[in-house]
PDB file of C-alpha atoms in Angstrom:
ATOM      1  CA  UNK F 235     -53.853  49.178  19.061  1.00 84.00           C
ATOM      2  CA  UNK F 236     -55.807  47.445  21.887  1.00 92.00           C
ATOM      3  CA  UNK F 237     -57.628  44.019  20.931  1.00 94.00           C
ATOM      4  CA  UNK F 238     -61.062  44.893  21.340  1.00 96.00           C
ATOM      5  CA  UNK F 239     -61.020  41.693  23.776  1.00 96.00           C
ATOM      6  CA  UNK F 240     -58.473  43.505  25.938  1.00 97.00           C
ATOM      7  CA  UNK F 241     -61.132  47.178  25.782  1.00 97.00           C
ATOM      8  CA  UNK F 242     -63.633  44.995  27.016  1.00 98.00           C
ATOM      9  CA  UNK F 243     -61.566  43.357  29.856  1.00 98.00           C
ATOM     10  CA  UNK F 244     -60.426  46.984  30.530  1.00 98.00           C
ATOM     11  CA  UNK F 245     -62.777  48.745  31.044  1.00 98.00           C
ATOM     12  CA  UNK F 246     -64.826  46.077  33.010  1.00 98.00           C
ATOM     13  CA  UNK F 247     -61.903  46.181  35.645  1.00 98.00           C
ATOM     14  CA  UNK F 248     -61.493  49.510  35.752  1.00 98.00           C
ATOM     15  CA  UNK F 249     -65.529  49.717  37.044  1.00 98.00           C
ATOM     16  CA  UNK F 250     -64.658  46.522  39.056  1.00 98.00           C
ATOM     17  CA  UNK F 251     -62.095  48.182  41.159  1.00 98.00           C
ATOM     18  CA  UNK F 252     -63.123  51.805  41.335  1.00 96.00           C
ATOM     19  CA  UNK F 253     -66.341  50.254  42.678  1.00 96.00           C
ATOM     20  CA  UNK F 254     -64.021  48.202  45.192  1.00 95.00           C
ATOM     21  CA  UNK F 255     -65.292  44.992  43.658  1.00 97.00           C
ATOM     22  CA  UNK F 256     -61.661  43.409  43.198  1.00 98.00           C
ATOM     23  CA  UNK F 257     -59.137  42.631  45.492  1.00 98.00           C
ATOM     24  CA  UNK F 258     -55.814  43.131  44.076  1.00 98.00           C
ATOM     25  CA  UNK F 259     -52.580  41.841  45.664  1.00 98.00           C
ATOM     26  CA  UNK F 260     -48.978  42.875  45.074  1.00 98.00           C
ATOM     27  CA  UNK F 261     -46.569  40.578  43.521  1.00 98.00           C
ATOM     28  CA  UNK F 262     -42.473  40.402  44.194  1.00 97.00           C
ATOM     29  CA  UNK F 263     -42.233  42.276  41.303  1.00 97.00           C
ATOM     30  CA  UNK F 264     -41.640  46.286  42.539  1.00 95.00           C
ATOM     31  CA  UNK F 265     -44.485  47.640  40.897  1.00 97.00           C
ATOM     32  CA  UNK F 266     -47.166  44.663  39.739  1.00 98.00           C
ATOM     33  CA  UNK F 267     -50.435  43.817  40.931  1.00 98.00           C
ATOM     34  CA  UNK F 268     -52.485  40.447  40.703  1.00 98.00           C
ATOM     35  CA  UNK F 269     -56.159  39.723  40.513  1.00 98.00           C
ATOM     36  CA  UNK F 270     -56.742  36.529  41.374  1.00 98.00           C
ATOM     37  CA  UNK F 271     -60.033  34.876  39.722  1.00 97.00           C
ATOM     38  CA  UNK F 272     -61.562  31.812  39.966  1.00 94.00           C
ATOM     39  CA  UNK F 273     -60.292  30.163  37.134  1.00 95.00           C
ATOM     40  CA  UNK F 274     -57.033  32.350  36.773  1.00 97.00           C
ATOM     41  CA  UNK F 275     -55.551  35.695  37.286  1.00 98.00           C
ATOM     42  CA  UNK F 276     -54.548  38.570  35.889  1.00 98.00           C
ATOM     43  CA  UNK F 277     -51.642  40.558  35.966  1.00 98.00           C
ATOM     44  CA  UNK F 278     -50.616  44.018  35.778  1.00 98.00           C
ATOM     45  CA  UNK F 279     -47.040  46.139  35.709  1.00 98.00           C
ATOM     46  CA  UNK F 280     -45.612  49.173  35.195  1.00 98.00           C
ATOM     47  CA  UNK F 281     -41.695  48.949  34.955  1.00 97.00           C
ATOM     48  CA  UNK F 282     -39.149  50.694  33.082  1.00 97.00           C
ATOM     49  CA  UNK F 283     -36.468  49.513  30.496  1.00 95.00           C
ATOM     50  CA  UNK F 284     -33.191  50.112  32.088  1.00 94.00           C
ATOM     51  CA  UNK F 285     -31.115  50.020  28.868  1.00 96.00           C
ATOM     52  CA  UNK F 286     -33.444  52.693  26.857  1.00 95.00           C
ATOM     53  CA  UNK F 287     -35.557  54.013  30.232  1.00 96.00           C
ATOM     54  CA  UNK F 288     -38.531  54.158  28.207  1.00 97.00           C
ATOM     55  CA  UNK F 289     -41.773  52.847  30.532  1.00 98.00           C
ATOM     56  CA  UNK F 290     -44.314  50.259  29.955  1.00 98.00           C
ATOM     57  CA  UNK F 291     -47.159  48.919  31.118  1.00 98.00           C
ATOM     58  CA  UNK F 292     -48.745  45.327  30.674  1.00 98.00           C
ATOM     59  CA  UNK F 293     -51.649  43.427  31.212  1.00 98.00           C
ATOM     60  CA  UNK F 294     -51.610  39.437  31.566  1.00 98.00           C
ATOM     61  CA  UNK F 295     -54.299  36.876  31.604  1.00 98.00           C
ATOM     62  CA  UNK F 296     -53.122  33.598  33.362  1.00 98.00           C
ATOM     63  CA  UNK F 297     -55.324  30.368  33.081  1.00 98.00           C
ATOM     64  CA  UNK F 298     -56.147  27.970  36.284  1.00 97.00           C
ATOM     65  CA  UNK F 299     -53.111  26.351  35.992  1.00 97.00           C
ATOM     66  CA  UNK F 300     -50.745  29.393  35.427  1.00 96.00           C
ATOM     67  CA  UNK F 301     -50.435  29.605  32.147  1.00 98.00           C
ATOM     68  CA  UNK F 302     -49.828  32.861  30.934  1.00 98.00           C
ATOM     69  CA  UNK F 303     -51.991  32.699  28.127  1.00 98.00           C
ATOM     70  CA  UNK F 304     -51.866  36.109  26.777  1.00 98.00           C
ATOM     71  CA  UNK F 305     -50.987  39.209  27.149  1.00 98.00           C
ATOM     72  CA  UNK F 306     -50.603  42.767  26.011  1.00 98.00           C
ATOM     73  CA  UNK F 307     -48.046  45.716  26.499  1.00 97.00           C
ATOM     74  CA  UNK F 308     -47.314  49.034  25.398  1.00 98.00           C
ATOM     75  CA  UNK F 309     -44.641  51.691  25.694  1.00 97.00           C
ATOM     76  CA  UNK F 310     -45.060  55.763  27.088  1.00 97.00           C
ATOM     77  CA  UNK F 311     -44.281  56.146  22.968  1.00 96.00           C
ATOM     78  CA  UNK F 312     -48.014  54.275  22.264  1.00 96.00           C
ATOM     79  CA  UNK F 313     -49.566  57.473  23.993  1.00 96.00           C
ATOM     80  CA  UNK F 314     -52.955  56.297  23.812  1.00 96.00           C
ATOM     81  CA  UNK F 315     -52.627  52.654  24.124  1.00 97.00           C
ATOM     82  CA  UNK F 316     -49.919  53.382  27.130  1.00 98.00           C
ATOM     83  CA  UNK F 317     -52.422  55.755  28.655  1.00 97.00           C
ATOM     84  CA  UNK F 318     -55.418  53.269  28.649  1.00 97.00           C
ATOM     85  CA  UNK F 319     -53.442  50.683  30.409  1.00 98.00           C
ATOM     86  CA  UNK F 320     -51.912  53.017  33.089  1.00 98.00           C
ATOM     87  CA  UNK F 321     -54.862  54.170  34.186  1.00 98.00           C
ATOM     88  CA  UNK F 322     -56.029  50.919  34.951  1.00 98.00           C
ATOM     89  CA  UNK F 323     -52.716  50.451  36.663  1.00 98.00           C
ATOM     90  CA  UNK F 324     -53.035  53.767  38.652  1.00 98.00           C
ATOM     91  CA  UNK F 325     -56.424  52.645  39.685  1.00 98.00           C
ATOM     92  CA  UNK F 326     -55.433  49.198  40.821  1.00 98.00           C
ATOM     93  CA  UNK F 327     -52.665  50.586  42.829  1.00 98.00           C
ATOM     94  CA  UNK F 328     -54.805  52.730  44.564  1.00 97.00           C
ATOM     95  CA  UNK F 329     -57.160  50.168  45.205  1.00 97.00           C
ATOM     96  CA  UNK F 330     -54.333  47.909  46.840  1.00 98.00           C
ATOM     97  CA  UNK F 331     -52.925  50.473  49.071  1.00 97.00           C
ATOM     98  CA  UNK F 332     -56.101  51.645  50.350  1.00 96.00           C
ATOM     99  CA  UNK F 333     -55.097  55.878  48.983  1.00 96.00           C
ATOM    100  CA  UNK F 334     -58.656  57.024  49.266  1.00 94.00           C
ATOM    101  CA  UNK F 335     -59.418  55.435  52.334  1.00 95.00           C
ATOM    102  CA  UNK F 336     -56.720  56.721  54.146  1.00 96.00           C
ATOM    103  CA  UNK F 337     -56.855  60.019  52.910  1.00 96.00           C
ATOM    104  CA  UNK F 338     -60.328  60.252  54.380  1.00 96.00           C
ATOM    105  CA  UNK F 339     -59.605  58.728  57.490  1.00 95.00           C
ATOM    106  CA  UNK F 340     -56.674  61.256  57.815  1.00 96.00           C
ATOM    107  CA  UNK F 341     -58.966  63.969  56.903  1.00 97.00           C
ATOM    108  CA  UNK F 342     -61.673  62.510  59.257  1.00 95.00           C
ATOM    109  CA  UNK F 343     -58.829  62.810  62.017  1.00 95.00           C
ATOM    110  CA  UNK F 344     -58.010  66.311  60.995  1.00 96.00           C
ATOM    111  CA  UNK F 345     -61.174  67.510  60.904  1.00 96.00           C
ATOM    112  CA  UNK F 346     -62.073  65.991  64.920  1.00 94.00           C
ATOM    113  CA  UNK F 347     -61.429  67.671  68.089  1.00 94.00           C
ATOM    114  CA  UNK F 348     -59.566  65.517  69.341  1.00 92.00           C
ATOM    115  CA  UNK F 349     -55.777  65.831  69.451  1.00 92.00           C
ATOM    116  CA  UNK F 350     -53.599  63.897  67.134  1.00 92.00           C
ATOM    117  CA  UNK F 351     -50.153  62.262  67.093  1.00 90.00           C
ATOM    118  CA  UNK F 352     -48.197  60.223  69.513  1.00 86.00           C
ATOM    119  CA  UNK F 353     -44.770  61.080  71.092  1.00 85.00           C
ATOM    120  CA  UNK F 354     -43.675  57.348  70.289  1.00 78.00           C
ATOM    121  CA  UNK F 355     -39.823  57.200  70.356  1.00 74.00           C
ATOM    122  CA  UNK F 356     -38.238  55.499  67.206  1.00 69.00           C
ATOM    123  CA  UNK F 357     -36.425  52.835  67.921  1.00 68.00           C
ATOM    124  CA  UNK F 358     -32.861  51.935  66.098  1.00 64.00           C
ATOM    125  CA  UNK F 359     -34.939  49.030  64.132  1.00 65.00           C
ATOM    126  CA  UNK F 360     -37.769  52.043  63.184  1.00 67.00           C
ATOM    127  CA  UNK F 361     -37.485  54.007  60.379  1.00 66.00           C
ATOM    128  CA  UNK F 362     -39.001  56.439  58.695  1.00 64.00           C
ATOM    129  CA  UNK F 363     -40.800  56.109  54.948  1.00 65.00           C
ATOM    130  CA  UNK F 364     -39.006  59.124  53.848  1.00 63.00           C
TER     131      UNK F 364
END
């Protein structure tokens, strides 16, 4: 069960962000983002247990001097707890790589009379996302 501490802090982020009020930043870690505060930071990952590939998803607060001072995680088997914590991820993520924006822009572009595309030639150093 979520620390009613850690509701608060959730939901008060998840309004931060979807109203593009935070500025989250990606970490070396493959999947975590970072919210750096004034006097801290907070952390958030989603990553997957190799040995028993169940997925998890935590939340950590870091004090001013980096710290990690607390923190809470749960598993895909706490579906509720799991649940409220990934969709804070999912909305983070978002937030960092821009998704909405540049699906509108896209659709912006689409929607223009104006042709689209460039006949750029890939170089051997290009490559391709997919």
């Amino acid at each position: 069960m979520i620390p009613e501490n850690f509701k608060l802090l959730i939901d008060k982020l998840k309004l931060k962000t979807s109203k593009h009020e935070a500025i989250w930043i990606k970490t070396s870690r493959d999947d975590e983002f970072k919210l750096d505060l004034g006097k801290g930071a907070i952390t958030l990952d989603l990553w997957v247990n190799h040995d028993t590939e169940e997925q998890f998803v935590d939340l950590a607060i870091i004090n001013e001097r980096g710290d990690t001072i607390d923190r809470i995680y749960f598993s895909e088997v706490e579906k509720e707890d799991f649940k409220n914590l990934e969709e804070l991820h999912v909305i983070a993520k978002r937030a960092y790589y821009k998704i909405d924006e540049t699906f509108k822009n896209i659709l912006k572009e689409l929607d223009s009379d104006k042709t689209i595309g460039s006949e750029k030639k890939l170089s051997e150093d290009d490559s391709l996302p997919f």
